[in-house]
mmCIF file of C-alpha atoms and ligand atoms in Angstrom:
data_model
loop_
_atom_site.group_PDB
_atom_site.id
_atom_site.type_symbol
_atom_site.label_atom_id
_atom_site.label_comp_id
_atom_site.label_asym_id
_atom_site.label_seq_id
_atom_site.Cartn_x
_atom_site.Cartn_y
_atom_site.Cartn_z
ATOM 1 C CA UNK A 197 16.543 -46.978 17.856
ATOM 2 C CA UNK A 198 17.766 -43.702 16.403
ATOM 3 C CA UNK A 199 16.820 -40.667 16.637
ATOM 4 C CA UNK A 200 16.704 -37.271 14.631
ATOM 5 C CA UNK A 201 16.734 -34.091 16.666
ATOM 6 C CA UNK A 202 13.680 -31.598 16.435
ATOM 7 C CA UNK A 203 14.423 -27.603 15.711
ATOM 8 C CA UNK A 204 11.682 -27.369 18.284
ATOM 9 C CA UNK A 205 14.238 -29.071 21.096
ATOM 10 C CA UNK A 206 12.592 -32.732 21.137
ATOM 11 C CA UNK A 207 13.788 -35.810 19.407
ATOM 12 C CA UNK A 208 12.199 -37.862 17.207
ATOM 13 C CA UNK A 209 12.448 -41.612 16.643
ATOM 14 C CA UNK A 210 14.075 -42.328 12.803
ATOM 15 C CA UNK A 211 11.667 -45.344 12.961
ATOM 16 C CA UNK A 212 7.724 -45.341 13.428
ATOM 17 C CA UNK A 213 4.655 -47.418 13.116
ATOM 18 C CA UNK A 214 2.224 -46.651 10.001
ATOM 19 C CA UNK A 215 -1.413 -47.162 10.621
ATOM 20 C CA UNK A 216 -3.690 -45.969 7.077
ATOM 21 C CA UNK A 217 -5.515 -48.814 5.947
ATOM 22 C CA UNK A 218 -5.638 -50.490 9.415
ATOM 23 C CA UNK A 219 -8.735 -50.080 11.902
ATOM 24 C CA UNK A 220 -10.356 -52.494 14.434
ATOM 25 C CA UNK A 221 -9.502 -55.638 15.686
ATOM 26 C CA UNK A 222 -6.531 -56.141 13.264
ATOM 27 C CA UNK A 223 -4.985 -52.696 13.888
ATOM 28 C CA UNK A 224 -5.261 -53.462 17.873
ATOM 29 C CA UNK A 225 -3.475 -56.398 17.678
ATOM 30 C CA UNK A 226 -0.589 -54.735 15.387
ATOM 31 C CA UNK A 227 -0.144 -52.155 17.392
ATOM 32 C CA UNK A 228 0.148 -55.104 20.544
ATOM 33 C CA UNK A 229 3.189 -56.831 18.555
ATOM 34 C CA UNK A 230 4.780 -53.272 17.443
ATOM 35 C CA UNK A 231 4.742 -51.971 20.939
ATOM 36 C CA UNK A 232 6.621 -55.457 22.181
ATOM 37 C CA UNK A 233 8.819 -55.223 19.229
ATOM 38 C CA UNK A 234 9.800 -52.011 20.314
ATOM 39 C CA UNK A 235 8.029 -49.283 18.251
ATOM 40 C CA UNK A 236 7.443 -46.080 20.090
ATOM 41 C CA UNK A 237 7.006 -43.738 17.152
ATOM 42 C CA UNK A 238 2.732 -44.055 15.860
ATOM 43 C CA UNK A 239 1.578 -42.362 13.014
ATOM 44 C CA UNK A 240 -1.782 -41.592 11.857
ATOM 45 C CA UNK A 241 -4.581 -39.066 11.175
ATOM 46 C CA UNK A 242 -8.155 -37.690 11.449
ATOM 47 C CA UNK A 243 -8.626 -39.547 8.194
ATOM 48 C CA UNK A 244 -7.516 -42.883 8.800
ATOM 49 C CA UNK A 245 -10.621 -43.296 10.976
ATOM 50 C CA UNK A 246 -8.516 -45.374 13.733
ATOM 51 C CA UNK A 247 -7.306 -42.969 16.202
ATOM 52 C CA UNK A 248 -9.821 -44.225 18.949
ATOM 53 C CA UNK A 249 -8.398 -48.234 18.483
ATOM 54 C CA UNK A 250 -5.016 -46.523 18.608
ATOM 55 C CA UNK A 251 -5.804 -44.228 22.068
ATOM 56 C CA UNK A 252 -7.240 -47.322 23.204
ATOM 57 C CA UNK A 253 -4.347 -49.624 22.811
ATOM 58 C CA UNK A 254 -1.561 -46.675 23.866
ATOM 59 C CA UNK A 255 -3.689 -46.173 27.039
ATOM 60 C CA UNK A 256 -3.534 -49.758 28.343
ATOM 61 C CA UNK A 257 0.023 -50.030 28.074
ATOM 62 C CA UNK A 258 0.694 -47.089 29.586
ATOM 63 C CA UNK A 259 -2.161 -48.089 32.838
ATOM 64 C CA UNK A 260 -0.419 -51.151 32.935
ATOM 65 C CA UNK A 261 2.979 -49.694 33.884
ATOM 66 C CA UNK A 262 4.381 -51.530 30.222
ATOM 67 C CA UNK A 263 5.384 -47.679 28.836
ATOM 68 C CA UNK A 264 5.809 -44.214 29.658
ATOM 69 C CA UNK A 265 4.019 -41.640 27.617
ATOM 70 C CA UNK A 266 7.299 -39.915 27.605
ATOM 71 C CA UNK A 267 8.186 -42.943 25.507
ATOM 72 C CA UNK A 268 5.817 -42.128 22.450
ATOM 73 C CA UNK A 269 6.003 -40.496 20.045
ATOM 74 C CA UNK A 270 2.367 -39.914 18.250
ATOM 75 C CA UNK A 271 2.236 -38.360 15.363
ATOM 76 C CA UNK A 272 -1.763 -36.888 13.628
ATOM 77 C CA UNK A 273 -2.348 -34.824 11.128
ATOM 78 C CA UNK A 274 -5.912 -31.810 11.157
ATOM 79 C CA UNK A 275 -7.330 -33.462 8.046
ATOM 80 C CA UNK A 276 -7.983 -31.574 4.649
ATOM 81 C CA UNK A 277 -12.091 -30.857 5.712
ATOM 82 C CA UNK A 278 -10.551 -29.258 8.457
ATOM 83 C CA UNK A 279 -8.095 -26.644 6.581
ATOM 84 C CA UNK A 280 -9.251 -23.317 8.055
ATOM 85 C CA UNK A 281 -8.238 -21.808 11.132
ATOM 86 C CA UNK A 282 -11.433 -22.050 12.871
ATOM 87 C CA UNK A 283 -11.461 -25.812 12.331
ATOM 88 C CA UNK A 284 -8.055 -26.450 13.711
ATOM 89 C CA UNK A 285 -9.030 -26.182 17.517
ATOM 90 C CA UNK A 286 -11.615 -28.570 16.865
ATOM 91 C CA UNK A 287 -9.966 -31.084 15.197
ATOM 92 C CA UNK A 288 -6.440 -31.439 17.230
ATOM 93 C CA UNK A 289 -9.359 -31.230 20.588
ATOM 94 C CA UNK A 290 -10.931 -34.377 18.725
ATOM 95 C CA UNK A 291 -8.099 -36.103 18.095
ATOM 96 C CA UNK A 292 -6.876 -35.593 21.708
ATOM 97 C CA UNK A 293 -10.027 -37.145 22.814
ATOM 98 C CA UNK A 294 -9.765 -40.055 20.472
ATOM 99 C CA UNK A 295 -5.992 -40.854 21.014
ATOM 100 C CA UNK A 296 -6.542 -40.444 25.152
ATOM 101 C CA UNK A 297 -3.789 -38.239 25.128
ATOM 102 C CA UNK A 298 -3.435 -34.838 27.303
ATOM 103 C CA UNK A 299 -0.888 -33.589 24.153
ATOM 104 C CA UNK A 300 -0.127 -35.087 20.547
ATOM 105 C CA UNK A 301 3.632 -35.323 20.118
ATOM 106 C CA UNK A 302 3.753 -34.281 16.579
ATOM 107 C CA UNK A 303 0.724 -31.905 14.499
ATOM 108 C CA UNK A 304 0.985 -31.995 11.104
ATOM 109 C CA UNK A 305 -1.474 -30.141 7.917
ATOM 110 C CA UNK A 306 -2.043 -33.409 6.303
ATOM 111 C CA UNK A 307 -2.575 -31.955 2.678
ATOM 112 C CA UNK A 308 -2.290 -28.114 1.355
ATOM 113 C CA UNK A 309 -5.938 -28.067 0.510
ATOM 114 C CA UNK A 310 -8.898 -28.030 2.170
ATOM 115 C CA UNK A 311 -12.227 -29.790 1.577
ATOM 116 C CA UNK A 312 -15.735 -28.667 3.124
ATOM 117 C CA UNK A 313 -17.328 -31.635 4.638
ATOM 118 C CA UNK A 314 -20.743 -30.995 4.378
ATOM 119 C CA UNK A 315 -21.960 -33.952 6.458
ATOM 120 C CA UNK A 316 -19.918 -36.637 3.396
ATOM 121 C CA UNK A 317 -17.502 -39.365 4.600
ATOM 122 C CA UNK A 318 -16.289 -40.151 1.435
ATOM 123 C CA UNK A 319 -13.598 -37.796 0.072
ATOM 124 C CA UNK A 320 -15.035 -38.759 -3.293
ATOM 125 C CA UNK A 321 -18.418 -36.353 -2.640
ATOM 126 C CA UNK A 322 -16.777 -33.415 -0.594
ATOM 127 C CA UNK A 323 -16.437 -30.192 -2.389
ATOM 128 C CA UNK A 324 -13.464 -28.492 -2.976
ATOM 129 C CA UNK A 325 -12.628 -25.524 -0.637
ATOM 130 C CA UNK A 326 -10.386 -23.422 -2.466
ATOM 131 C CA UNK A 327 -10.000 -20.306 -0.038
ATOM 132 C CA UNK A 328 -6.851 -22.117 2.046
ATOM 133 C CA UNK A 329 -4.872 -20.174 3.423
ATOM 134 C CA UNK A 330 -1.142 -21.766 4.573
ATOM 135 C CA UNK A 331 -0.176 -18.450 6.547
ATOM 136 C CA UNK A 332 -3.786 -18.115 9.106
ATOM 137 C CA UNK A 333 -4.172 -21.794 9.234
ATOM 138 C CA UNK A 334 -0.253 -22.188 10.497
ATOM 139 C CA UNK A 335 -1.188 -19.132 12.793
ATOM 140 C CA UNK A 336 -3.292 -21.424 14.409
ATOM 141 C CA UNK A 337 -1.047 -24.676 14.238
ATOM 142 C CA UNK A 338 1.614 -22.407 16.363
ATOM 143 C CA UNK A 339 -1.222 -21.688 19.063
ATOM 144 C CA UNK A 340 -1.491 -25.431 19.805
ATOM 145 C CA UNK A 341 2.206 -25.518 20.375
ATOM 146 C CA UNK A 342 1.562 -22.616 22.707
ATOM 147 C CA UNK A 343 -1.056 -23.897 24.961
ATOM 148 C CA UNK A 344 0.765 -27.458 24.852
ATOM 149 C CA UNK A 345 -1.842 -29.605 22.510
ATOM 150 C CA UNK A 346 1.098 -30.412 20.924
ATOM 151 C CA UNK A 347 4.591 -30.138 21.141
ATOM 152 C CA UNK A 348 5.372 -29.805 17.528
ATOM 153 C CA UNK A 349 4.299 -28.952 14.464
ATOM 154 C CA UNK A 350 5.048 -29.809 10.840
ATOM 155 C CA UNK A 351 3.504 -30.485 7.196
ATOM 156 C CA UNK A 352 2.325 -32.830 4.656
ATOM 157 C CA UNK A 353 2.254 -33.348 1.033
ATOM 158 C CA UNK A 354 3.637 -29.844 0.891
ATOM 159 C CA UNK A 355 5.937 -28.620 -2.032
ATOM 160 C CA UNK A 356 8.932 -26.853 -1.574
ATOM 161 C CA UNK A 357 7.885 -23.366 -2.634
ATOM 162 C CA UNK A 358 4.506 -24.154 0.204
ATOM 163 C CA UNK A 359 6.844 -24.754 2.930
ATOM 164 C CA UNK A 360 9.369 -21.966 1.954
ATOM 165 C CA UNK A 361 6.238 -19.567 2.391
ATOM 166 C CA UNK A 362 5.480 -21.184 5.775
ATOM 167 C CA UNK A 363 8.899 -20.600 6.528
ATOM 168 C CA UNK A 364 9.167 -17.049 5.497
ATOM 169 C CA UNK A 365 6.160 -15.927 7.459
ATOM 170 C CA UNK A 366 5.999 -18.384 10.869
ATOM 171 C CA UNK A 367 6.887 -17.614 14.408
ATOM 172 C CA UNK A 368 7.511 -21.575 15.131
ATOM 173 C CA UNK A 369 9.087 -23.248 12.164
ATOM 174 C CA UNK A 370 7.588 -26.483 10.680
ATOM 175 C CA UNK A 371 9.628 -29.282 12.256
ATOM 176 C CA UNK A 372 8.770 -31.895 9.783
ATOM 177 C CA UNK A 373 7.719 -32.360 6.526
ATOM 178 C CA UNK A 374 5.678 -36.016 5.836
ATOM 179 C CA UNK A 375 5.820 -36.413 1.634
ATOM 180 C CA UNK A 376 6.023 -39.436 -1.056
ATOM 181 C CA UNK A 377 9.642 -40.576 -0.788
ATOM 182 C CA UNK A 378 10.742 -44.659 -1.640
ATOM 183 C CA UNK A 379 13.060 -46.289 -4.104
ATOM 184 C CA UNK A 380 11.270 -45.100 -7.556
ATOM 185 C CA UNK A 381 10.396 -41.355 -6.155
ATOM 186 C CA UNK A 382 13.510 -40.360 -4.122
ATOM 187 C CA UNK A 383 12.942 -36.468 -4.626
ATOM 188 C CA UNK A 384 16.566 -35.960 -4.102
ATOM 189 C CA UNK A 385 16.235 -32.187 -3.626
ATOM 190 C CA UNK A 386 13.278 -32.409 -1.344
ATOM 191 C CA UNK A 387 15.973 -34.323 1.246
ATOM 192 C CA UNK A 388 18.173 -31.306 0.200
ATOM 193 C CA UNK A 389 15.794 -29.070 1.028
ATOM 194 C CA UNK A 390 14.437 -30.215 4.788
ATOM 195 C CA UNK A 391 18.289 -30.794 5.389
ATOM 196 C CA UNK A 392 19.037 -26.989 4.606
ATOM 197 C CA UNK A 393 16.365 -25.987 6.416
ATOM 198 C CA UNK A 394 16.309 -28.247 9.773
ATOM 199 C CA UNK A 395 13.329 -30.355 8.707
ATOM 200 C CA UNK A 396 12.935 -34.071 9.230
ATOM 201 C CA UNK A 397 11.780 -35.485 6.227
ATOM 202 C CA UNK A 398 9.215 -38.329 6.815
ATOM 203 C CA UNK A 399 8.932 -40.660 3.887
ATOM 204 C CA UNK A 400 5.275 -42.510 3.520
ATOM 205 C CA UNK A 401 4.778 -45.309 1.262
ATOM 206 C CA UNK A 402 8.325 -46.033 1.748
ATOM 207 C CA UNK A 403 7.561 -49.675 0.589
ATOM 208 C CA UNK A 404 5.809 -49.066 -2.141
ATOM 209 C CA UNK A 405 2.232 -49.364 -0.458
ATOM 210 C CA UNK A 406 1.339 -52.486 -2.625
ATOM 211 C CA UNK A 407 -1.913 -53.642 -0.730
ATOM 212 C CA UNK A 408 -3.539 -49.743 -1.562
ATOM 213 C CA UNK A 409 -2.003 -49.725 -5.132
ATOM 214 C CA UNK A 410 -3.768 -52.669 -6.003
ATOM 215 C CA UNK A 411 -7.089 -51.398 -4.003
ATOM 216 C CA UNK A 412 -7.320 -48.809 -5.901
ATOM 217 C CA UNK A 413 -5.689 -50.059 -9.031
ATOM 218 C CA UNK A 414 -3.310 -47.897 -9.104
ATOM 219 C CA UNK A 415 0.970 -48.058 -9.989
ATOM 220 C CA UNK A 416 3.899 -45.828 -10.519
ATOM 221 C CA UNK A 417 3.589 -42.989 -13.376
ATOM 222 C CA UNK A 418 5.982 -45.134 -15.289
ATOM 223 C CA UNK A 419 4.193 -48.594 -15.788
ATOM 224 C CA UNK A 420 7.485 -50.573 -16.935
ATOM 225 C CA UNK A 421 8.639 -49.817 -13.168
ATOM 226 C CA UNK A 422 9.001 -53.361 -11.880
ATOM 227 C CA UNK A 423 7.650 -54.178 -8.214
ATOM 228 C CA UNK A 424 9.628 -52.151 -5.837
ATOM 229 C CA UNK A 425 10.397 -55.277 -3.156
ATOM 230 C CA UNK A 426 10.839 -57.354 -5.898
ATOM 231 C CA UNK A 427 13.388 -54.966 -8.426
ATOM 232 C CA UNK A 428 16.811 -57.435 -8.854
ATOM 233 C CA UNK A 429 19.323 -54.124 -7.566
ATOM 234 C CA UNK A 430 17.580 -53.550 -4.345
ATOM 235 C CA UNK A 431 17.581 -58.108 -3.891
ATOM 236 C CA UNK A 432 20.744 -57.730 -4.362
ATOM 237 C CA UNK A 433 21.853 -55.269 -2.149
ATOM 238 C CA UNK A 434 19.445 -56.933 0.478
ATOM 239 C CA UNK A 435 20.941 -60.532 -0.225
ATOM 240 C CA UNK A 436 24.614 -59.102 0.545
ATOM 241 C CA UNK A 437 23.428 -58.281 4.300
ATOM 242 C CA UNK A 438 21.873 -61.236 5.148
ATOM 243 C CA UNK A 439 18.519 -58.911 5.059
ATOM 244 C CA UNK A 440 15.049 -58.486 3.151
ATOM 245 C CA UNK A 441 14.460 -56.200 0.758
ATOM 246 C CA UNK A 442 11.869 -54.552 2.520
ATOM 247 C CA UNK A 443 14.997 -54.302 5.635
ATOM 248 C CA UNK A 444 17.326 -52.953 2.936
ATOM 249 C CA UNK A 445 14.844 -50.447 1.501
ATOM 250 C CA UNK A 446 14.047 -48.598 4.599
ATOM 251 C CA UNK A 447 17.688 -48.817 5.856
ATOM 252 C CA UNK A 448 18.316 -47.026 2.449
ATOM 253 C CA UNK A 449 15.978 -44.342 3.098
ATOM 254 C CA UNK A 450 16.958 -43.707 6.751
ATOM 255 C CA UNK A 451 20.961 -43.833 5.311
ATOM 256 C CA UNK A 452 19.666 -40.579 3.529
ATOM 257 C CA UNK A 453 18.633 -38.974 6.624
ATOM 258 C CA UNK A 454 14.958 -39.783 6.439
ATOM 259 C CA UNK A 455 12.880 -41.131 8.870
ATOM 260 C CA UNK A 456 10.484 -44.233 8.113
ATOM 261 C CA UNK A 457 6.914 -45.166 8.992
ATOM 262 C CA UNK A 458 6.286 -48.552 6.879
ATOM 263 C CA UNK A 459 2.849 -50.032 7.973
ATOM 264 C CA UNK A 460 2.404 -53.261 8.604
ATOM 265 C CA UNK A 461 -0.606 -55.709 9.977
ATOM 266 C CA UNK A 462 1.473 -59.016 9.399
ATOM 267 C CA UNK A 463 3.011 -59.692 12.618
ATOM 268 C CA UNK A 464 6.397 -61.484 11.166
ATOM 269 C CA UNK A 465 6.735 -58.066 9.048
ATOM 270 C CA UNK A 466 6.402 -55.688 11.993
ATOM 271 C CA UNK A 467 9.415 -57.251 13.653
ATOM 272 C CA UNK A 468 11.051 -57.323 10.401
ATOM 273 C CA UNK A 469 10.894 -53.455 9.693
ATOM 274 C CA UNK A 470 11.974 -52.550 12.928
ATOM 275 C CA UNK A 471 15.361 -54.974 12.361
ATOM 276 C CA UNK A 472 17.131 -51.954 10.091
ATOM 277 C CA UNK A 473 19.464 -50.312 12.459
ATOM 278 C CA UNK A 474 22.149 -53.536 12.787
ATOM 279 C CA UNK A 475 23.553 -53.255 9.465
ATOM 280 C CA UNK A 476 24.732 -50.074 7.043
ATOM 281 C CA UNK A 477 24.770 -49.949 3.187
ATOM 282 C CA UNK A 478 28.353 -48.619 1.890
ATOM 283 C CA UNK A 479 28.919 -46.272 -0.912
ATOM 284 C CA UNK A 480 28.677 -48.936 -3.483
ATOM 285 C CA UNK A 481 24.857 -49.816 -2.059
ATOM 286 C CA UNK A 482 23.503 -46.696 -2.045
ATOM 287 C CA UNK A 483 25.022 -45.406 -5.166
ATOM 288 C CA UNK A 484 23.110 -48.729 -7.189
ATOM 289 C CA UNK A 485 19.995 -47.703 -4.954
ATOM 290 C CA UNK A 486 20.007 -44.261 -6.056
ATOM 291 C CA UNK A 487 20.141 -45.017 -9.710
ATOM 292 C CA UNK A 488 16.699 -46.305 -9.227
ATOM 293 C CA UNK A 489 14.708 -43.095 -8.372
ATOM 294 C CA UNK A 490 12.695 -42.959 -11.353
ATOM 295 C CA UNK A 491 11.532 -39.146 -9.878
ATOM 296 C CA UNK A 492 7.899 -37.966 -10.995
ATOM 297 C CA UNK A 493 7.499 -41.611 -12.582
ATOM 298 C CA UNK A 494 7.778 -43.294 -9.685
ATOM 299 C CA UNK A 495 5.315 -40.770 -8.425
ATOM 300 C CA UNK A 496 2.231 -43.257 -6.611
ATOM 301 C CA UNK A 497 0.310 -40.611 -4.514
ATOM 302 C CA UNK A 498 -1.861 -37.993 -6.193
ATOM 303 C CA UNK A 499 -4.779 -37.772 -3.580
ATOM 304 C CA UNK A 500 -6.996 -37.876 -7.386
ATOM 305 C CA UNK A 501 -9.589 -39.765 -4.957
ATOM 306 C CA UNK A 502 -10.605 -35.993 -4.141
ATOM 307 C CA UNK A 503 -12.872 -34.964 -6.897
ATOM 308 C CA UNK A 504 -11.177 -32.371 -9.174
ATOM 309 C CA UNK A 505 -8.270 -32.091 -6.641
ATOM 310 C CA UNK A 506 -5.596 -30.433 -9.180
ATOM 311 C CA UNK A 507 -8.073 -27.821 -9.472
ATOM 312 C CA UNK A 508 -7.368 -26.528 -6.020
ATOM 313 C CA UNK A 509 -5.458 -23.298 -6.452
ATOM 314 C CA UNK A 510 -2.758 -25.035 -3.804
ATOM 315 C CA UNK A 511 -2.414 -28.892 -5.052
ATOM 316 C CA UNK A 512 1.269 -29.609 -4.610
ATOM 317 C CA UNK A 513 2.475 -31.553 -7.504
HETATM 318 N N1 LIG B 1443 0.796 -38.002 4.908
HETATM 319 C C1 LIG B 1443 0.195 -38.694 3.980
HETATM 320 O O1 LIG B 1443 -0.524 -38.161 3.120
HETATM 321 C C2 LIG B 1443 0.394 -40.183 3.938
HETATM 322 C C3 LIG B 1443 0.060 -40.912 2.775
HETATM 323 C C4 LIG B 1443 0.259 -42.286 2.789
HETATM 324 C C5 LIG B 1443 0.784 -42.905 3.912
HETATM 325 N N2 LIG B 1443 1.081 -42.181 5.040
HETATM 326 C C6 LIG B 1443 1.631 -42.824 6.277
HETATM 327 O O2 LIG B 1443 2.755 -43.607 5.892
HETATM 328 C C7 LIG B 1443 2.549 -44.956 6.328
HETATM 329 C C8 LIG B 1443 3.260 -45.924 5.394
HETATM 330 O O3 LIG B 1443 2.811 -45.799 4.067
HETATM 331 P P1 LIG B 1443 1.786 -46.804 3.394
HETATM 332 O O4 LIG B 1443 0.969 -47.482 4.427
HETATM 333 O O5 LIG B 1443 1.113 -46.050 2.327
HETATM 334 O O6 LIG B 1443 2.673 -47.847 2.630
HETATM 335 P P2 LIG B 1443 3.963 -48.746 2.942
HETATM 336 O O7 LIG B 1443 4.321 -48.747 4.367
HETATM 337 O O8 LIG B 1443 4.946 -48.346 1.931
HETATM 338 O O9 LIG B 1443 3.433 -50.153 2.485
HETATM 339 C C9 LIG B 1443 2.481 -50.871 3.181
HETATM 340 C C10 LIG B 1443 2.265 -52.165 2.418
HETATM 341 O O10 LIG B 1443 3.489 -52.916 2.419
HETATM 342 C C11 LIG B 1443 3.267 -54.202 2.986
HETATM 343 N N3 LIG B 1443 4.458 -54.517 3.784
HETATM 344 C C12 LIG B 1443 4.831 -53.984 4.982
HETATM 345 N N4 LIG B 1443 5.987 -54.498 5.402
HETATM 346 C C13 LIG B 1443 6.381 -55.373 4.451
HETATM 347 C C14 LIG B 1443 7.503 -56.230 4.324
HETATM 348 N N5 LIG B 1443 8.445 -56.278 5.258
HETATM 349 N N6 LIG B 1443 7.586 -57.009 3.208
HETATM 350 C C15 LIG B 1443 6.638 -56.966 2.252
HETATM 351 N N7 LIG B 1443 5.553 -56.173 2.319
HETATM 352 C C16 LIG B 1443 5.420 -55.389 3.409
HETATM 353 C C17 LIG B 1443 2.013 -54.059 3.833
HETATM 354 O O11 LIG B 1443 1.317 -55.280 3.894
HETATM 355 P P3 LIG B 1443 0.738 -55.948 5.237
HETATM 356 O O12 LIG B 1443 0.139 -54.872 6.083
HETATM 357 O O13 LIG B 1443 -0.273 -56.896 4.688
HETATM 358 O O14 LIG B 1443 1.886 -56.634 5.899
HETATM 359 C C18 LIG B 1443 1.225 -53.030 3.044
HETATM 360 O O15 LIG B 1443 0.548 -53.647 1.979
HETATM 361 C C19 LIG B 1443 1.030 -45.077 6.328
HETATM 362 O O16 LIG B 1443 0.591 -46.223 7.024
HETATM 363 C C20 LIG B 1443 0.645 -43.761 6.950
HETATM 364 O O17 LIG B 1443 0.841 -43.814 8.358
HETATM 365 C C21 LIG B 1443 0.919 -40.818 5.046
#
């Protein structure tokens, strides 16, 4: 495993475990093969409705003497109904109490907007809250570093000019920044910008999340893009290293100095993305892998699942 130091003095795996879109049974035996494989690094949120399966499995391992909880890393995020600073104590308590955990390794804002619940479980009927405010609700994201619910804190689906604010008014600097990033959507000067600034960029959807597109019925802003595991460049480039294209795609990523939280439920697959770190792509590689980025048409993400989302005074793209 590597590793890419926190501003906050910790050190965070380059490699993690995604869980959204994977709850019950199925997610519990995942996260059995990932933690024999060798995964350390979870990732998930409020909104992903598994952190109890998740607390559950962590916890056994650990009472069985199999890990250390010095050895994981777990990553949640205070979800977008939760965007005020007197929800954020709640929330981070909750998620402590689902996960089994006496701190979360990693906090993140999930999304610059907020939401207001009002008793709906579908993001689909919540109402749009559009009074967020980045600067009170980090306030309160540095207080849970301070009385050690967490021992770092970062954002999500942030822009660059929402960060820079964040970082122009905080007492405890974001340490990460979780965003979009894969073969089609590279945001080149995103990577620029975390590296500048001593954030670890965490790329989601790394792989193209396929399973969700299709849910959802979904693609790329461009629709010519062809299927991101399947485009000839990156089989190529895969084929020369003896490895997958789903191997040579996170490598790819990680060679840009971004970390990687694919998610998986297919057992063969989980070892498979955590196989990355015995091989390097030369100049030629990335250079042909690079020419891909397709920038806002390779765009997959828009959260548009939220009812009149790019209303919200702070949506980010
Ligand atoms: N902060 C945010 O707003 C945000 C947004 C999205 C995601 N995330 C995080 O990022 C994680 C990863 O993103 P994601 O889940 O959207 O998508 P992803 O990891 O890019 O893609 C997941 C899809 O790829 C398939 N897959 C995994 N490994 C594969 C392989 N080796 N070969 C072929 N197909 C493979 C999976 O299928 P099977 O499971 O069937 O194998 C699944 O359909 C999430 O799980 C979540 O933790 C965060």
């Amino acid at each position: 495993m590597e590793f890419f130091k926190l501003q906050s003095g910790g050190r965070m795996p380059a490699l993690g475990y995604g869980t959204f879109m994977a709850t019950g049974l199925e997610l519990e035996k995942s996260l059995n093969v990932a933690l024999e494989t060798g995964y350390r690094f979870f990732d998930t949120a409020i909104g992903y409705n598994n952190e109890s399966v998740i607390g559950k499995v962590l916890n056994e391992w650990i009472s069985a003497g199999k890990v250390t909880r010095e050895e994981l890393f777990v990553l949640t995020k205070l979800p977008c109904f939760g965007n005020r600073p007197e929800d954020v104590d709640k929330y981070i308590k909750q998620s402590l109490q689902d996960l089994q955990l006496d701190y979360i390794d990693m906090y993140l804002i999930h999304l610059p907007i907020g939401l207001f619940k009002n008793g709906k479980s579908e993001y689909s009927d919540m109402e749009l809250d559009k009074s967020t405010d980045h600067l009170k609700v980090w306030k309160k994201m540095e207080e849970q570093v301070i009385n050690g619910r967490t021992k770092s804190i970062g954002l999500s689906n942030f822009n660059m000019k929402q960060t820079q604010r964040i970082l122009d008014n905080c007492k405890i600097r974001p340490d990460s920044l979780q965003n979009e990033n894969h073969l089609y959507f590279q945001s080149p000067e995103v990577v620029r910008f975390c590296k500048i600034n001593n954030i670890v960029l965490i790329s989601y959807s790394s792989l193209g999340m396929k399973s969700f597109r299709e849910l959802v019925g979904i693609s790329w802003n461009n629709k010519q893009l062809p299927e991101m595991l399947e485009n000839d460049v990156l089989v190529k480039v895969a084929k020369k290293h003896g490895k997958t294209p789903a191997q040579a795609l996170l490598r790819f990523i990680n060679q840009n100095g971004v970390s990687v939280i694919p998610k998986s439920t297919t057992p063969k697959r989980i070892v498979e993305n955590f196989q990355i770190f015995d091989f390097k792509l030369d100049t030629k590689d990335m250079d042909a892998l690079r020419n891909l980025d397709d920038g806002e048409g390779g765009r997959i993400v828009r959260f548009t699942m939220i009812k009149n989302i790019e209303d919200h005074p702070e949506y980010p793209f």
